[in-house]
């Protein structure tokens, strides 16, 4: 044959095209959007044999947040706007003046930290069947925000950092000191609107 | 520049495009690893509500999704405009959630079952009645870890 023994170089310009095609395919068929949301733990279904007596919580330790079918909010005994709910909850949990009608605190030994008066406050959230999901999430969000802000204040006072900047162990301490007690009560029908 | 003066070629050498494919492949692998196959087609219209205190879903592979919303236009003739539940790829009723959760549990490994989470993707205009029903059913199936899907609020 010819004197040129060299193998001709392979034309690789089309490999890029093939790879691009594959890339486009994956871009179209997959999703990347990270799912975000409000994480919650539902209470287990009550046992039929179990009496509800042990569920009883001291009246001052509980705040009932109700949302009716017109998305109006009632916190404790007074109607309130969503924007004020956070401060109300914060006051309820921290109870800065140790008032009689706000939750009591129990001195608890927290491992790795020491004694801290942990609030026994429980937020009970009740909604109507006619409540819109948007309002419900808005209220849930405010409740979480209130707890998160208290946690942040606590971490800043104790560790000099925000809650998110703490390490795992310290976060555990903060979580124990300020628990997020949000209970979603058994559903009740309040209003008529569907 | 005497050193380089020896080659008198006037031609500009062709740019080798062989590395281009490597770059694209790298991109391709990046997307393959970070993304996840879209498994279901949305049959209900869902506009997720906004919230500021959202957390990320930790294990995407352990989440099962319950979509709640009004059917999209092409299904409205068949299913009406009331809010419906979509599990996997079809419209279902509250009673089907039990089977759905059981099936989801079976498809995960033994150790992961504790960590399973149910993501409720509901439209913001849905009434709470249907969501309460779903929640009660989930409690009955003892699928207690739930997440209300919501977007990070844009300020």
XYZ file of C-alpha atoms in Angstrom:
349
model
C 0.000 0.000 0.000
C 1.055 3.574 0.352
C 4.211 4.558 2.111
C 2.329 6.476 4.771
C 1.922 4.052 7.660
C 0.432 6.574 10.013
C -3.080 5.820 11.204
C -5.189 8.846 10.425
C -6.332 10.687 13.486
C -9.885 9.997 14.449
C -12.281 12.851 14.071
C -13.576 13.525 17.559
C -15.558 16.634 16.886
C -18.838 14.742 16.946
C -18.279 13.290 20.413
C -19.079 16.675 21.845
C -22.348 16.709 19.961
C -23.278 13.293 21.258
C -22.444 14.353 24.780
C -24.477 17.506 24.368
C -27.431 15.469 23.251
C -27.147 13.272 26.305
C -26.786 16.340 28.479
C -29.936 17.861 27.025
C -31.780 14.610 27.586
C -30.859 14.592 31.256
C -31.668 18.243 31.652
C -35.143 17.633 30.333
C -36.027 14.471 32.187
C -34.648 15.215 35.611
C -35.470 17.629 38.359
C -33.005 19.453 40.468
C -35.220 21.680 42.571
C -34.379 20.889 46.149
C -37.506 20.147 48.059
C -38.047 22.438 50.968
C -40.816 22.594 53.475
C -41.876 22.598 57.074
C -41.086 19.357 58.779
C -43.549 18.057 61.329
C -44.162 14.989 63.381
C -47.722 13.848 63.682
C -48.856 12.500 67.029
C -49.494 8.769 66.943
C -53.068 7.644 66.794
C -54.427 7.462 70.328
C -54.713 3.992 71.709
C -58.258 2.923 72.320
C -57.455 1.460 75.710
C -55.462 4.435 76.802
C -57.388 7.044 78.680
C -56.887 10.664 77.854
C -56.183 11.596 81.441
C -52.430 11.653 81.129
C -52.800 14.056 78.236
C -54.021 16.694 80.600
C -51.833 19.727 80.652
C -52.056 22.548 83.103
C -54.165 25.312 81.690
C -51.515 27.982 81.897
C -49.096 25.814 79.957
C -51.132 25.678 76.831
C -51.939 28.231 74.213
C -54.571 27.365 71.688
C -54.170 28.878 68.268
C -57.311 28.540 66.244
C -57.844 29.348 62.608
C -61.418 29.544 61.433
C -62.861 29.044 58.003
C -62.422 32.721 57.159
C -58.704 32.392 57.994
C -59.055 34.530 61.116
C -56.740 33.643 63.934
C -57.495 33.360 67.603
C -54.532 33.009 69.942
C -55.490 32.157 73.481
C -58.585 34.251 73.977
C -58.081 37.180 71.681
C -58.277 37.522 67.914
C -54.933 38.389 66.476
C -53.273 39.134 63.165
C -50.658 36.800 61.676
C -48.032 39.511 61.974
C -48.484 39.701 65.735
C -48.666 35.998 66.312
C -44.915 35.503 66.475
C -44.418 37.990 69.310
C -47.346 36.572 71.179
C -45.888 33.080 70.958
C -42.462 34.306 71.943
C -43.873 35.980 75.007
C -45.814 32.848 75.779
C -42.798 30.577 75.615
C -40.206 32.756 77.276
C -42.515 34.233 79.912
C -40.004 36.945 80.772
C -41.824 38.313 83.807
C -42.744 34.905 85.177
C -46.385 35.747 85.062
C -48.954 33.516 86.635
C -51.002 33.007 83.516
C -48.082 32.102 81.285
C -46.345 28.716 81.244
C -44.351 27.551 84.217
C -40.726 26.602 83.891
C -39.119 23.497 85.117
C -35.480 23.432 86.093
C -34.077 20.651 83.979
C -30.613 19.213 83.931
C -29.345 19.332 80.375
C -26.445 17.086 79.613
C -23.319 19.019 78.789
C -24.812 22.317 79.781
C -26.232 22.336 83.267
C -29.493 23.434 84.727
C -31.840 25.562 82.737
C -35.461 26.526 83.334
C -37.208 24.846 80.435
C -40.590 26.238 79.556
C -43.409 23.760 79.690
C -45.486 25.683 77.207
C -47.298 23.803 74.498
C -48.766 25.402 71.429
C -51.891 23.710 70.276
C -52.932 24.402 66.736
C -56.511 23.904 65.724
C -57.987 24.500 62.354
C -61.294 24.252 60.655
C -62.046 22.140 57.633
C -62.657 25.321 55.717
C -59.361 26.957 56.579
C -57.249 27.591 53.536
C -53.956 25.764 53.340
C -52.137 29.016 52.737
C -53.296 30.483 56.041
C -52.478 27.268 57.820
C -48.928 27.232 56.484
C -48.549 30.920 57.321
C -49.477 30.206 60.929
C -47.260 27.141 61.098
C -44.469 29.257 59.762
C -44.971 31.932 62.399
C -44.912 29.323 65.140
C -41.656 27.863 63.867
C -40.251 31.344 63.448
C -41.051 32.188 67.061
C -39.274 29.077 68.312
C -36.346 29.631 65.980
C -35.906 33.195 67.157
C -35.918 32.166 70.787
C -33.382 29.489 69.976
C -31.242 32.038 68.206
C -31.382 34.396 71.162
C -30.495 31.605 73.511
C -27.556 30.458 71.392
C -26.279 33.967 71.047
C -26.423 34.503 74.778
C -24.825 31.174 75.644
C -22.478 30.414 72.791
C -22.128 33.737 71.030
C -23.289 32.320 67.716
C -26.547 31.837 65.922
C -28.255 28.496 66.190
C -27.309 27.452 62.669
C -23.637 28.172 63.288
C -23.463 25.853 66.280
C -22.178 22.336 66.052
C -24.376 19.292 66.359
C -23.912 18.850 70.097
C -24.637 22.448 70.946
C -27.704 22.412 68.738
C -28.897 19.440 70.708
C -28.509 21.413 73.929
C -30.427 24.342 72.497
C -33.146 22.049 71.267
C -33.480 20.595 74.737
C -33.514 23.985 76.395
C -36.126 25.348 74.026
C -38.247 22.513 72.755
C -40.590 22.991 69.852
C -43.837 21.811 71.308
C -46.394 22.291 68.632
C -49.263 19.911 68.878
C -51.763 19.440 66.144
C -54.910 18.611 67.963
C -57.551 16.202 66.850
C -59.519 17.815 64.074
C -62.672 19.567 65.077
C -65.373 21.036 63.003
C -66.007 24.582 63.974
C -67.480 26.402 61.036
C -69.907 25.337 58.396
C -68.256 26.576 55.255
C -66.697 23.915 53.155
C 12.507 35.318 19.317
C 15.142 33.524 17.371
C 14.358 30.292 19.068
C 10.948 30.077 17.652
C 11.795 31.435 14.312
C 12.818 28.080 12.935
C 9.352 26.928 11.900
C 8.112 28.986 9.084
C 4.580 27.619 8.868
C 2.113 30.311 8.153
C -0.849 28.076 8.872
C -2.552 28.423 12.202
C -2.822 24.943 13.736
C -6.383 23.734 14.148
C -7.753 24.042 17.643
C -8.125 20.607 19.067
C -11.716 20.089 20.036
C -11.101 16.732 21.627
C -11.200 18.205 25.130
C -14.557 19.775 24.426
C -16.249 16.440 24.722
C -14.528 15.852 28.048
C -15.892 19.091 29.370
C -19.374 18.273 28.207
C -19.147 14.809 29.682
C -18.131 16.313 32.966
C -21.216 18.535 32.850
C -23.269 15.514 31.966
C -22.021 13.557 34.961
C -22.628 16.525 37.201
C -26.248 16.645 36.143
C -26.653 12.907 36.346
C -25.451 12.887 39.919
C -27.215 15.962 41.234
C -30.567 15.486 39.635
C -33.233 12.942 40.017
C -35.493 11.389 37.449
C -38.880 12.922 37.178
C -41.040 10.009 38.035
C -44.528 11.297 37.924
C -46.420 13.661 35.807
C -48.404 16.267 37.647
C -52.084 15.826 37.157
C -53.114 18.362 39.715
C -52.228 22.009 39.729
C -50.121 22.807 42.726
C -48.926 26.233 43.715
C -46.860 25.665 46.782
C -47.364 28.217 49.568
C -44.531 30.375 50.758
C -42.843 30.178 54.119
C -39.679 31.672 55.526
C -38.595 28.975 57.969
C -38.253 26.125 55.516
C -35.850 23.264 55.949
C -34.425 21.063 53.244
C -35.670 17.606 52.619
C -32.892 15.411 53.867
C -33.314 12.164 52.036
C -34.958 12.654 48.707
C -35.012 8.957 48.007
C -36.969 8.257 51.175
C -39.732 10.716 50.490
C -43.113 9.799 49.192
C -45.242 12.491 47.711
C -48.892 13.215 48.097
C -50.107 15.872 45.716
C -53.307 17.697 46.485
C -54.907 20.259 44.239
C -57.428 20.864 41.527
C -57.004 18.674 38.441
C -55.260 20.257 35.490
C -57.401 21.445 32.630
C -57.190 18.311 30.554
C -58.553 16.231 33.428
C -61.179 18.655 34.605
C -63.860 17.252 32.351
C -63.321 13.847 33.845
C -62.567 14.635 37.456
C -64.175 18.009 38.058
C -62.634 21.047 39.656
C -62.760 19.962 43.274
C -59.416 19.380 44.954
C -58.208 15.835 44.426
C -55.398 13.677 45.688
C -52.763 12.407 43.310
C -50.614 9.475 44.331
C -47.942 8.380 41.908
C -49.573 8.819 38.552
C -53.276 8.732 39.155
C -56.112 10.285 41.040
C -56.855 8.477 44.234
C -59.100 8.776 47.230
C -58.288 8.966 50.925
C -58.692 5.225 51.311
C -55.925 4.515 48.830
C -53.331 6.257 50.970
C -52.992 3.199 53.164
C -51.993 1.006 50.236
C -49.776 3.715 48.859
C -47.852 4.052 52.128
C -47.575 0.289 52.446
C -46.195 0.035 48.921
C -43.734 2.831 49.552
C -42.581 1.110 52.734
C -42.064 -2.165 50.957
C -39.897 -0.585 48.330
C -37.415 0.739 50.884
C -34.840 -1.226 52.773
C -35.513 -2.318 56.332
C -33.204 0.209 57.933
C -34.519 3.147 56.004
C -38.143 2.696 56.921
C -37.794 4.648 60.129
C -36.547 7.638 58.230
C -39.256 7.720 55.629
C -41.023 10.971 55.201
C -44.248 11.875 53.528
C -44.225 15.129 51.674
C -47.581 16.823 51.344
C -47.520 18.971 48.270
C -50.749 20.858 48.450
C -52.003 23.845 46.582
C -52.228 26.989 48.637
C -55.931 27.433 47.963
C -56.902 23.953 49.048
C -59.177 23.776 52.077
C -57.794 22.153 55.183
C -60.571 19.570 55.270
C -58.933 17.315 52.713
C -55.516 17.800 54.292
C -56.865 16.929 57.714
C -58.298 13.739 56.252
C -54.940 12.900 54.721
C -53.173 13.596 57.989
C -55.575 11.417 59.932
C -55.081 8.611 57.443
C -51.310 8.981 57.712
C -51.561 8.782 61.478
C -53.567 5.615 61.118
C -50.827 4.156 58.933
C -48.304 5.480 61.461
C -46.440 7.428 58.821
C -45.800 10.213 61.252
C -42.957 12.099 59.686
C -44.471 14.584 57.324
C -43.401 17.709 55.585
C -45.561 20.483 54.304
C -43.926 21.387 51.060
C -43.364 25.115 50.826
C -41.177 27.515 48.987
C -38.633 29.763 50.572
C -40.242 33.168 50.597
C -38.633 35.706 48.351
C -38.259 38.997 50.089
